[in-house]
Amino acid sequence: MALYKTQGPIVVAFLSALIVIVSNFVDAPGLGQLSTDVKSFGAIIAGFALFVGLLGIMQSHVNNVTKRKPLWQYSVLLVAVLVLFIAVGLAYGANSTQFLWIYDTIYGPLTATTYSLLAFWVCSAAYRAFKPRNLESGILVFTGLLTFFGIQPIASVISPIFYNIQSFIMSVPNIAGSRGIVIGIGLGVIGFGLRVLLGWDRSWMGAD
Amino acid sequence: MAEKKSLIDKIQDLDPKIIYAILLVSLLIPYVRPLGLPIPISPETRAYWDYITHMPPGSVVAVQLASDPSTIPQTRSSHQITILRLFEQDCKVFFFTLRDDAPPLHEEMMKWVEAHLSAGKTITYGVNYVNIGYVADAEATIASLVADVKGLVEQDAYGNSLSSLPMMADINTGADFDLVVWNDGSRGIYMYALRQWREKLGTPLVIIAATINKPGIMNYIQSGQVAGGAFGVDGGAQIETISGYLGDAKKATEPGSLSALTLTILLLVSNTIYISKRFGKQPEIKGGEVK
């Protein structure tokens, strides 16, 4: 495979990271502006990724429709609403009354409804699955119940002890445990970042 | 012939539809008969509100909105009351969002804010506030914004040149802001502001978020890296209580509270049956009562 395909992306990634990292420690003329420009490139690429995602969704659902895959009718609906949003947004603007009307009547209620249904599913799933099958799951169930219930205003009405227990769990064991996890994640991110920059990990390039 | 299930077994294997019905009833009760529950104020929400109320006039505050229609019911009250209070204190507010579906929510909340300003108080776009709308959701975006605000976006959300707006005359980098209010929704992207703004420049950071993010953010509140936080509907209700502004959060806590109580009772029942079966003690039913 051509060198620019295998090594080119690694060189670009390495140089970009080097500029940003060095600019944090060295106050050289022009380096600060170069670092700012590199960060702006990142922001532009992130914006472009949204467009790529849009193309991917369109391709996937148009494929569903043309090949009459199961539930293809929903794909028709999705593509139709997508095209409607884009057309109205381009014609009237994203802040126009028309665009906001579609948002308030279609997107907003559907998103809120989908999220609200989770409450019922979580309740049913918790009733069936939230059981202490061993010591660790027993501790999880017990502390989870205390935290979940203690945070509610009604718990304070029943007894102030529930709020105090919840507060203690959130402030002490929760923070102790999650701090360890966050430190571990941070170390992992540093390690992974080094592997990417040095070319040892090429999964982000689509390579094995 | 199939073995007849005992009452205990039926309770343990309760049909999900019955659970849904019980939950629905518990959600509806407070709408029929409000309970008037007290709202305890948590230290982190108190710290959040104290920070907002102590912003001096003329302060420049960046407000980021990353809630979407599914999480905005949790964060709306905290967010709009915060903005209202900042305007009442003559602060200048710089709005932006990292969610592509958040700008309409921002416009909706600004209408509420403008309708609730105190008598005689007016806010002018470009002088009191600026909105650059959606920017790409990436840490690089925040890094770029902090390094050079006008370099990242040349126009605001309405097509005006940023440089032409009076408020932006002295705002060039993240260091020109006195506070960052980060509405995280349920995204978990508060680390962008923490790493690129708070830790780099020392700009104070307060967070509004859905309840699900509270355990993670509490780390940073306890360490002092985040000055305070308002979480979920309860956070909104607390903000309404201590600010005195009316909103929907207080009304929403009651159905949430009652449904939480219902779920807790259901879980206690199912776990009691499970544990008693596990340890071989079959509950007996005598005279219609579980013994």
Short mmCIF file of C-alpha atoms in Angstrom, two decimals:
data_model
loop_
_atom_site.label_atom_id
_atom_site.label_comp_id
_atom_site.label_asym_id
_atom_site.label_seq_id
_atom_site.Cartn_x
_atom_site.Cartn_y
_atom_site.Cartn_z
CA MET A 1 0.00 0.00 0.00
CA ALA A 2 1.22 3.50 -0.80
CA LEU A 3 3.34 5.11 1.89
CA TYR A 4 1.07 8.16 2.07
CA LYS A 5 -1.88 5.95 2.97
CA THR A 6 -0.11 3.97 5.68
CA GLN A 7 2.27 6.55 7.15
CA GLY A 8 0.73 9.85 6.05
CA PRO A 9 -2.15 9.91 8.57
CA ILE A 10 0.20 8.98 11.41
CA VAL A 11 2.59 11.80 10.49
CA VAL A 12 -0.28 14.33 10.32
CA ALA A 13 -1.69 13.16 13.66
CA PHE A 14 1.76 13.21 15.29
CA LEU A 15 2.64 16.68 14.05
CA SER A 16 -0.76 18.13 15.02
CA ALA A 17 -0.52 16.69 18.53
CA LEU A 18 3.10 17.82 18.85
CA ILE A 19 2.22 21.42 17.98
CA VAL A 20 -0.64 21.55 20.49
CA ILE A 21 1.31 19.81 23.27
CA VAL A 22 4.49 21.87 22.82
CA SER A 23 2.50 25.14 22.69
CA ASN A 24 1.31 24.40 26.24
CA PHE A 25 4.89 24.37 27.51
CA VAL A 26 6.85 26.64 25.15
CA ASP A 27 5.99 30.27 24.46
CA ALA A 28 7.56 30.58 21.01
CA PRO A 29 6.52 33.27 18.52
CA GLY A 30 3.93 31.97 16.08
CA LEU A 31 3.52 28.66 17.90
CA GLY A 32 0.46 29.85 19.81
CA GLN A 33 -1.30 30.95 16.63
CA LEU A 34 -0.33 27.70 14.89
CA SER A 35 -1.73 25.72 17.81
CA THR A 36 -4.97 27.74 17.65
CA ASP A 37 -5.23 27.02 13.93
CA VAL A 38 -4.73 23.28 14.50
CA LYS A 39 -7.50 23.29 17.10
CA SER A 40 -9.75 25.14 14.66
CA PHE A 41 -9.05 22.43 12.06
CA GLY A 42 -10.23 19.90 14.64
CA ALA A 43 -13.44 21.83 15.20
CA ILE A 44 -14.06 22.02 11.43
CA ILE A 45 -13.45 18.29 11.00
CA ALA A 46 -15.86 17.56 13.88
CA GLY A 47 -18.49 19.64 12.11
CA PHE A 48 -17.85 17.78 8.90
CA ALA A 49 -18.31 14.50 10.78
CA LEU A 50 -21.93 15.50 11.39
CA PHE A 51 -22.43 15.78 7.65
CA VAL A 52 -20.78 12.38 7.09
CA GLY A 53 -23.15 10.91 9.69
CA LEU A 54 -26.09 12.39 7.84
CA LEU A 55 -24.94 10.79 4.59
CA GLY A 56 -24.51 7.47 6.36
CA ILE A 57 -28.04 7.53 7.74
CA MET A 58 -29.48 8.46 4.35
CA GLN A 59 -27.55 5.68 2.63
CA SER A 60 -28.59 3.07 5.19
CA HIS A 61 -32.30 3.89 5.14
CA VAL A 62 -32.55 4.41 1.38
CA ASN A 63 -30.95 0.96 1.11
CA ASN A 64 -33.63 -0.42 3.46
CA VAL A 65 -36.35 1.00 1.22
CA THR A 66 -34.93 -0.08 -2.13
CA LYS A 67 -34.27 -3.61 -0.90
CA ARG A 68 -37.56 -3.79 1.03
CA LYS A 69 -35.89 -4.88 4.23
CA PRO A 70 -38.11 -5.54 7.32
CA LEU A 71 -39.79 -2.37 8.65
CA TRP A 72 -38.75 -0.46 5.48
CA GLN A 73 -41.86 1.68 5.89
CA TYR A 74 -40.26 3.37 8.90
CA SER A 75 -37.22 4.12 6.80
CA VAL A 76 -39.48 5.93 4.32
CA LEU A 77 -40.85 8.01 7.18
CA LEU A 78 -37.38 8.81 8.48
CA VAL A 79 -36.06 9.90 5.10
CA ALA A 80 -39.20 11.97 4.46
CA VAL A 81 -38.91 13.86 7.76
CA LEU A 82 -35.16 14.30 7.24
CA VAL A 83 -35.70 15.82 3.81
CA LEU A 84 -38.50 18.01 5.19
CA PHE A 85 -36.28 19.41 7.95
CA ILE A 86 -33.42 20.09 5.52
CA ALA A 87 -35.69 21.68 2.92
CA VAL A 88 -37.48 23.95 5.40
CA GLY A 89 -34.23 24.85 7.14
CA LEU A 90 -32.57 25.82 3.86
CA ALA A 91 -35.60 27.65 2.50
CA TYR A 92 -36.65 29.60 5.59
CA GLY A 93 -33.67 29.38 7.92
CA ALA A 94 -33.02 27.39 11.10
CA ASN A 95 -34.48 30.16 13.29
CA SER A 96 -37.63 30.62 11.19
CA THR A 97 -41.15 30.09 12.53
CA GLN A 98 -41.69 27.25 10.07
CA PHE A 99 -38.60 25.32 11.13
CA LEU A 100 -39.33 25.82 14.83
CA TRP A 101 -42.92 24.68 14.27
CA ILE A 102 -41.73 21.37 12.82
CA TYR A 103 -39.26 21.03 15.71
CA ASP A 104 -41.92 21.77 18.33
CA THR A 105 -44.61 19.53 16.82
CA ILE A 106 -42.59 16.53 15.59
CA TYR A 107 -39.07 16.28 16.97
CA GLY A 108 -39.59 17.64 20.48
CA PRO A 109 -42.61 15.56 21.49
CA LEU A 110 -41.22 12.35 19.92
CA THR A 111 -37.87 12.68 21.69
CA ALA A 112 -39.48 13.52 25.01
CA THR A 113 -41.97 10.64 24.68
CA THR A 114 -39.26 8.08 23.85
CA TYR A 115 -37.22 9.15 26.85
CA SER A 116 -40.29 9.15 29.11
CA LEU A 117 -41.17 5.57 28.16
CA LEU A 118 -37.82 4.53 29.59
CA ALA A 119 -39.23 5.11 33.07
CA PHE A 120 -41.73 2.29 32.64
CA TRP A 121 -39.27 -0.09 31.03
CA VAL A 122 -36.61 0.58 33.67
CA CYS A 123 -39.17 0.01 36.42
CA SER A 124 -40.25 -3.31 34.95
CA ALA A 125 -36.67 -4.42 34.26
CA ALA A 126 -35.53 -3.41 37.75
CA TYR A 127 -38.39 -5.37 39.33
CA ARG A 128 -37.29 -8.51 37.52
CA ALA A 129 -33.52 -8.15 37.49
CA PHE A 130 -32.53 -6.03 40.49
CA LYS A 131 -31.96 -8.96 42.85
CA PRO A 132 -29.03 -9.78 45.20
CA ARG A 133 -27.69 -12.94 43.63
CA ASN A 134 -24.37 -12.73 45.48
CA LEU A 135 -22.62 -10.45 48.00
CA GLU A 136 -21.48 -7.87 45.44
CA SER A 137 -24.86 -7.58 43.75
CA GLY A 138 -26.47 -7.44 47.19
CA ILE A 139 -24.35 -4.42 48.11
CA LEU A 140 -25.21 -2.86 44.75
CA VAL A 141 -28.95 -3.41 45.24
CA PHE A 142 -28.89 -2.13 48.80
CA THR A 143 -26.88 1.04 48.17
CA GLY A 144 -28.68 1.65 44.87
CA LEU A 145 -32.05 1.55 46.59
CA LEU A 146 -30.91 3.85 49.38
CA THR A 147 -29.41 6.36 46.94
CA PHE A 148 -32.30 6.21 44.50
CA PHE A 149 -34.91 6.68 47.18
CA GLY A 150 -32.98 9.06 49.42
CA ILE A 151 -32.61 11.68 46.74
CA GLN A 152 -36.38 12.16 46.48
CA PRO A 153 -38.17 14.86 48.50
CA ILE A 154 -40.66 12.29 49.77
CA ALA A 155 -37.84 10.43 51.51
CA SER A 156 -37.15 13.50 53.67
CA VAL A 157 -40.82 13.54 54.67
CA ILE A 158 -40.69 9.88 55.76
CA SER A 159 -37.42 10.35 57.62
CA PRO A 160 -34.45 12.73 57.27
CA ILE A 161 -32.13 9.76 57.70
CA PHE A 162 -32.72 8.67 54.10
CA TYR A 163 -31.42 11.98 52.75
CA ASN A 164 -28.40 11.83 55.05
CA ILE A 165 -27.58 8.28 54.00
CA GLN A 166 -27.91 9.18 50.32
CA SER A 167 -25.72 12.21 50.84
CA PHE A 168 -23.06 10.11 52.55
CA ILE A 169 -23.08 7.47 49.80
CA MET A 170 -22.75 10.13 47.10
CA SER A 171 -20.04 12.07 48.93
CA VAL A 172 -17.82 9.28 50.22
CA PRO A 173 -17.90 5.81 48.61
CA ASN A 174 -19.19 7.09 45.26
CA ILE A 175 -16.46 9.69 44.94
CA ALA A 176 -13.78 7.33 46.22
CA GLY A 177 -14.70 4.69 43.66
CA SER A 178 -15.24 7.01 40.72
CA ARG A 179 -11.99 8.90 41.38
CA GLY A 180 -10.10 5.65 41.02
CA ILE A 181 -11.95 4.91 37.80
CA VAL A 182 -11.32 8.42 36.42
CA ILE A 183 -7.59 8.15 37.20
CA GLY A 184 -7.50 4.76 35.51
CA ILE A 185 -9.31 6.15 32.47
CA GLY A 186 -6.88 9.06 32.33
CA LEU A 187 -3.88 6.77 32.39
CA GLY A 188 -5.49 4.61 29.73
CA VAL A 189 -6.15 7.63 27.53
CA ILE A 190 -2.50 8.71 27.83
CA GLY A 191 -1.36 5.23 26.90
CA PHE A 192 -3.76 4.98 23.99
CA GLY A 193 -2.82 8.46 22.79
CA LEU A 194 0.87 7.53 22.76
CA ARG A 195 0.11 4.35 20.85
CA VAL A 196 -1.86 6.30 18.23
CA LEU A 197 0.74 9.05 17.86
CA LEU A 198 3.61 6.60 17.55
CA GLY A 199 1.75 4.49 15.02
CA TRP A 200 1.52 1.38 17.20
CA ASP A 201 -2.28 1.43 17.09
CA ARG A 202 -3.82 1.91 13.68
CA SER A 203 -7.42 0.94 14.44
CA TRP A 204 -8.49 4.57 13.90
CA MET A 205 -7.22 4.32 10.30
CA GLY A 206 -9.38 1.30 9.65
CA ALA A 207 -6.39 -0.99 9.76
CA ASP A 208 -6.34 -4.24 11.82
CA MET B 1 -51.98 -30.10 34.12
CA ALA B 2 -49.93 -26.99 34.88
CA GLU B 3 -49.01 -26.44 38.50
CA LYS B 4 -51.04 -23.61 40.00
CA LYS B 5 -48.85 -20.68 40.95
CA SER B 6 -48.94 -19.51 44.54
CA LEU B 7 -49.68 -15.88 45.30
CA ILE B 8 -46.04 -15.38 46.17
CA ASP B 9 -44.93 -16.73 42.80
CA LYS B 10 -47.48 -14.53 41.03
CA ILE B 11 -46.15 -11.47 42.84
CA GLN B 12 -42.59 -12.41 42.01
CA ASP B 13 -43.44 -12.92 38.31
CA LEU B 14 -45.70 -9.90 38.11
CA ASP B 15 -46.85 -9.07 34.58
CA PRO B 16 -45.00 -5.96 33.35
CA LYS B 17 -48.34 -4.42 32.37
CA ILE B 18 -49.41 -4.44 36.02
CA ILE B 19 -46.16 -2.73 36.97
CA TYR B 20 -46.76 -0.11 34.26
CA ALA B 21 -50.29 0.45 35.57
CA ILE B 22 -49.12 0.85 39.17
CA LEU B 23 -46.43 3.29 38.05
CA LEU B 24 -48.90 5.26 35.94
CA VAL B 25 -51.28 5.64 38.90
CA SER B 26 -48.43 6.83 41.13
CA LEU B 27 -47.43 9.38 38.48
CA LEU B 28 -50.97 10.72 38.16
CA ILE B 29 -51.84 11.01 41.88
CA PRO B 30 -49.91 14.30 42.47
CA TYR B 31 -51.70 15.93 39.53
CA VAL B 32 -55.06 15.13 41.13
CA ARG B 33 -54.01 15.88 44.70
CA PRO B 34 -50.73 17.86 45.06
CA LEU B 35 -48.71 16.60 48.00
CA GLY B 36 -46.89 19.82 48.89
CA LEU B 37 -43.57 18.03 49.52
CA PRO B 38 -40.72 20.06 51.04
CA ILE B 39 -37.65 20.56 48.87
CA PRO B 40 -34.39 19.98 50.78
CA ILE B 41 -31.57 22.12 49.41
CA SER B 42 -28.37 20.21 48.74
CA PRO B 43 -24.97 21.86 49.43
CA GLU B 44 -23.91 21.66 45.78
CA THR B 45 -27.05 23.40 44.55
CA ARG B 46 -26.73 26.04 47.25
CA ALA B 47 -23.11 26.59 46.18
CA TYR B 48 -24.24 26.84 42.54
CA TRP B 49 -26.85 29.47 43.28
CA ASP B 50 -24.58 31.43 45.59
CA TYR B 51 -22.01 31.65 42.82
CA ILE B 52 -24.57 32.87 40.30
CA THR B 53 -26.01 35.47 42.66
CA HIS B 54 -22.56 36.83 43.53
CA MET B 55 -21.59 37.62 39.94
CA PRO B 56 -20.93 41.38 39.87
CA PRO B 57 -22.63 43.63 37.28
CA GLY B 58 -20.78 43.68 33.98
CA SER B 59 -19.44 40.15 34.37
CA VAL B 60 -19.18 38.16 31.16
CA VAL B 61 -20.68 34.69 31.46
CA ALA B 62 -20.52 31.91 28.89
CA VAL B 63 -23.61 29.70 28.91
CA GLN B 64 -23.50 26.41 27.03
CA LEU B 65 -26.60 24.31 26.38
CA ALA B 66 -26.21 20.61 25.61
CA SER B 67 -29.69 19.44 26.58
CA ASP B 68 -32.10 18.04 24.01
CA PRO B 69 -35.89 17.65 24.15
CA SER B 70 -35.52 14.46 26.18
CA THR B 71 -33.39 15.96 28.96
CA ILE B 72 -34.56 19.59 28.86
CA PRO B 73 -37.43 18.84 31.28
CA GLN B 74 -34.73 18.08 33.86
CA THR B 75 -32.56 21.12 33.21
CA ARG B 76 -34.95 23.78 31.85
CA SER B 77 -35.86 25.36 35.16
CA SER B 78 -32.26 25.63 36.39
CA HIS B 79 -31.10 26.94 33.02
CA GLN B 80 -33.68 29.64 32.42
CA ILE B 81 -33.74 30.87 36.02
CA THR B 82 -29.94 31.15 35.89
CA ILE B 83 -30.08 33.21 32.69
CA LEU B 84 -32.84 35.40 34.12
CA ARG B 85 -30.84 36.05 37.28
CA LEU B 86 -27.70 36.87 35.29
CA PHE B 87 -29.61 39.45 33.25
CA GLU B 88 -31.19 40.91 36.40
CA GLN B 89 -27.66 41.35 37.74
CA ASP B 90 -26.60 43.18 34.54
CA CYS B 91 -24.23 40.44 33.47
CA LYS B 92 -23.36 39.93 29.81
CA VAL B 93 -24.14 36.47 28.51
CA PHE B 94 -22.49 34.60 25.64
CA PHE B 95 -24.61 31.67 24.47
CA PHE B 96 -23.53 28.66 22.49
CA THR B 97 -24.48 25.01 22.17
CA LEU B 98 -22.73 21.78 21.35
CA ARG B 99 -25.95 20.05 20.31
CA ASP B 100 -27.35 20.48 16.84
CA ASP B 101 -30.93 20.15 18.17
CA ALA B 102 -30.56 22.59 21.07
CA PRO B 103 -30.86 26.02 19.35
CA PRO B 104 -34.69 25.93 19.22
CA LEU B 105 -34.70 25.09 22.95
CA HIS B 106 -32.50 28.11 23.57
CA GLU B 107 -34.91 30.37 21.66
CA GLU B 108 -37.83 28.99 23.67
CA MET B 109 -36.08 29.59 26.98
CA MET B 110 -35.07 33.12 25.96
CA LYS B 111 -38.76 33.92 25.39
CA TRP B 112 -39.47 32.77 28.97
CA VAL B 113 -36.58 34.87 30.27
CA GLU B 114 -37.71 38.00 28.41
CA ALA B 115 -41.28 37.50 29.70
CA HIS B 116 -40.07 37.24 33.31
CA LEU B 117 -37.63 40.14 33.46
CA SER B 118 -38.48 42.59 36.19
CA ALA B 119 -40.49 45.69 35.29
CA GLY B 120 -38.46 48.23 33.37
CA LYS B 121 -35.63 45.81 32.70
CA THR B 122 -34.74 45.28 29.07
CA ILE B 123 -32.04 43.29 27.34
CA THR B 124 -30.64 44.13 23.93
CA TYR B 125 -29.08 41.62 21.58
CA GLY B 126 -25.48 42.42 20.87
CA VAL B 127 -25.19 44.57 23.99
CA ASN B 128 -26.39 42.32 26.82
CA TYR B 129 -26.13 38.95 25.12
CA VAL B 130 -24.81 37.22 22.03
CA ASN B 131 -25.69 33.80 20.66
CA ILE B 132 -23.35 31.97 18.30
CA GLY B 133 -25.66 28.94 18.13
CA TYR B 134 -24.42 25.44 17.40
CA VAL B 135 -20.72 24.67 17.22
CA ALA B 136 -19.32 21.20 16.51
CA ASP B 137 -19.45 18.85 19.46
CA ALA B 138 -15.78 18.19 20.12
CA GLU B 139 -13.21 19.09 22.74
CA ALA B 140 -11.20 20.68 19.94
CA THR B 141 -14.05 23.14 19.48
CA ILE B 142 -13.86 24.28 23.09
CA ALA B 143 -10.08 24.44 22.89
CA SER B 144 -10.40 26.57 19.78
CA LEU B 145 -13.10 28.77 21.32
CA VAL B 146 -11.01 29.37 24.42
CA ALA B 147 -7.95 30.21 22.32
CA ASP B 148 -9.71 32.59 19.91
CA VAL B 149 -13.46 33.17 20.10
CA LYS B 150 -13.76 35.20 16.90
CA GLY B 151 -11.34 32.88 15.13
CA LEU B 152 -13.66 29.91 15.67
CA VAL B 153 -16.86 31.64 14.52
CA GLU B 154 -17.02 34.83 12.51
CA GLN B 155 -20.80 35.16 12.61
CA ASP B 156 -23.40 34.67 15.29
CA ALA B 157 -26.45 32.41 14.95
CA TYR B 158 -28.36 35.13 13.08
CA GLY B 159 -25.72 36.01 10.49
CA ASN B 160 -24.29 39.09 12.22
CA SER B 161 -20.53 39.53 12.23
CA LEU B 162 -19.26 38.91 15.77
CA SER B 163 -16.83 41.80 15.54
CA SER B 164 -19.74 44.18 14.83
CA LEU B 165 -21.51 43.38 18.10
CA PRO B 166 -20.71 45.85 20.92
CA MET B 167 -20.57 43.13 23.58
CA MET B 168 -17.83 41.26 21.70
CA ALA B 169 -15.48 44.25 21.56
CA ASP B 170 -13.47 43.11 24.59
CA ILE B 171 -14.10 39.37 24.28
CA ASN B 172 -11.39 37.57 22.37
CA THR B 173 -10.38 34.51 24.35
CA GLY B 174 -11.69 32.29 27.13
CA ALA B 175 -9.78 34.40 29.63
CA ASP B 176 -12.19 37.28 29.00
CA PHE B 177 -15.02 35.34 30.64
CA ASP B 178 -15.75 35.50 34.36
CA LEU B 179 -17.84 32.33 34.61
CA VAL B 180 -18.84 29.34 32.53
CA VAL B 181 -22.32 27.88 33.05
CA TRP B 182 -22.31 24.46 31.41
CA ASN B 183 -25.66 22.77 30.82
CA ASP B 184 -24.50 19.24 30.17
CA GLY B 185 -27.88 17.54 29.79
CA SER B 186 -27.04 13.86 29.94
CA ARG B 187 -24.10 14.09 27.52
CA GLY B 188 -21.22 13.82 29.97
CA ILE B 189 -19.15 16.35 28.01
CA TYR B 190 -18.51 18.65 30.98
CA MET B 191 -14.90 17.45 30.81
CA TYR B 192 -14.44 19.68 27.76
CA ALA B 193 -15.07 22.78 29.86
CA LEU B 194 -13.18 21.38 32.82
CA ARG B 195 -10.03 20.57 30.88
CA GLN B 196 -9.95 23.36 28.29
CA TRP B 197 -11.41 26.24 30.26
CA ARG B 198 -11.37 25.74 34.00
CA GLU B 199 -8.01 23.98 34.35
CA LYS B 200 -6.26 25.93 31.60
CA LEU B 201 -7.41 29.45 32.45
CA GLY B 202 -8.87 29.12 35.94
CA THR B 203 -12.28 30.39 34.77
CA PRO B 204 -14.85 29.24 37.36
CA LEU B 205 -17.23 26.55 36.16
CA VAL B 206 -20.72 25.63 37.35
CA ILE B 207 -22.73 22.78 35.87
CA ILE B 208 -26.39 22.04 35.22
CA ALA B 209 -26.97 18.41 34.32
CA ALA B 210 -29.40 15.52 34.34
CA THR B 211 -29.42 13.43 37.53
CA ILE B 212 -27.62 10.57 35.80
CA ASN B 213 -24.44 12.68 35.58
CA LYS B 214 -24.45 13.72 39.22
CA PRO B 215 -22.22 10.93 40.59
CA GLY B 216 -19.41 11.77 38.15
CA ILE B 217 -19.64 15.53 38.56
CA MET B 218 -19.68 15.28 42.37
CA ASN B 219 -15.99 14.31 42.14
CA TYR B 220 -15.13 17.69 40.76
CA ILE B 221 -17.45 19.62 43.04
CA GLN B 222 -15.85 18.03 46.06
CA SER B 223 -12.35 18.78 44.77
CA GLY B 224 -13.33 22.41 44.13
CA GLN B 225 -12.78 22.26 40.38
CA VAL B 226 -16.50 22.80 39.79
CA ALA B 227 -18.00 25.54 41.95
CA GLY B 228 -21.48 24.02 42.17
CA GLY B 229 -24.14 22.06 40.34
CA ALA B 230 -27.87 21.77 39.83
CA PHE B 231 -28.93 18.25 38.91
CA GLY B 232 -32.13 17.03 37.37
CA VAL B 233 -35.66 18.02 38.20
CA ASP B 234 -34.77 18.10 41.91
CA GLY B 235 -32.00 20.59 41.19
CA GLY B 236 -34.46 22.72 39.28
CA ALA B 237 -36.95 22.54 42.14
CA GLN B 238 -34.22 23.56 44.58
CA ILE B 239 -33.26 26.51 42.36
CA GLU B 240 -36.91 27.57 42.20
CA THR B 241 -37.19 27.31 46.00
CA ILE B 242 -34.09 29.34 46.84
CA SER B 243 -34.53 31.87 44.03
CA GLY B 244 -38.25 32.41 44.51
CA TYR B 245 -38.92 32.14 40.76
CA LEU B 246 -41.79 29.94 39.71
CA GLY B 247 -41.23 27.13 37.27
CA ASP B 248 -42.29 23.61 36.41
CA ALA B 249 -39.64 21.71 38.33
CA LYS B 250 -41.35 21.87 41.72
CA LYS B 251 -44.54 20.45 40.21
CA ALA B 252 -42.53 17.72 38.46
CA THR B 253 -40.76 16.51 41.61
CA GLU B 254 -43.97 15.15 43.13
CA PRO B 255 -44.75 12.58 40.41
CA GLY B 256 -41.06 11.66 40.41
CA SER B 257 -41.05 11.24 44.19
CA LEU B 258 -44.17 9.13 44.29
CA SER B 259 -43.04 6.92 41.41
CA ALA B 260 -39.68 6.47 43.15
CA LEU B 261 -41.50 5.44 46.32
CA THR B 262 -43.61 3.02 44.29
CA LEU B 263 -40.56 1.49 42.62
CA THR B 264 -38.78 1.22 45.97
CA ILE B 265 -41.75 -0.64 47.48
CA LEU B 266 -41.96 -2.95 44.46
CA LEU B 267 -38.24 -3.69 44.68
CA LEU B 268 -38.44 -4.34 48.42
CA VAL B 269 -41.34 -6.75 47.86
CA SER B 270 -39.62 -8.63 45.03
CA ASN B 271 -36.32 -8.82 46.89
CA THR B 272 -37.98 -9.97 50.12
CA ILE B 273 -39.67 -12.81 48.24
CA TYR B 274 -36.43 -13.64 46.38
CA ILE B 275 -34.29 -13.67 49.54
CA SER B 276 -36.80 -15.69 51.54
CA LYS B 277 -37.03 -18.27 48.74
CA ARG B 278 -33.27 -18.32 48.38
CA PHE B 279 -32.81 -19.14 52.03
CA GLY B 280 -35.54 -21.81 51.89
CA LYS B 281 -38.08 -20.00 54.04
CA GLN B 282 -41.26 -20.15 52.06
CA PRO B 283 -43.68 -17.46 53.22
CA GLU B 284 -47.05 -18.95 54.15
CA ILE B 285 -50.35 -17.41 53.49
CA LYS B 286 -52.82 -17.62 56.33
CA GLY B 287 -56.09 -15.81 56.42
CA GLY B 288 -55.11 -13.72 53.40
CA GLU B 289 -51.93 -12.46 55.07
CA VAL B 290 -48.36 -13.33 54.25
CA LYS B 291 -46.72 -14.84 57.37
#
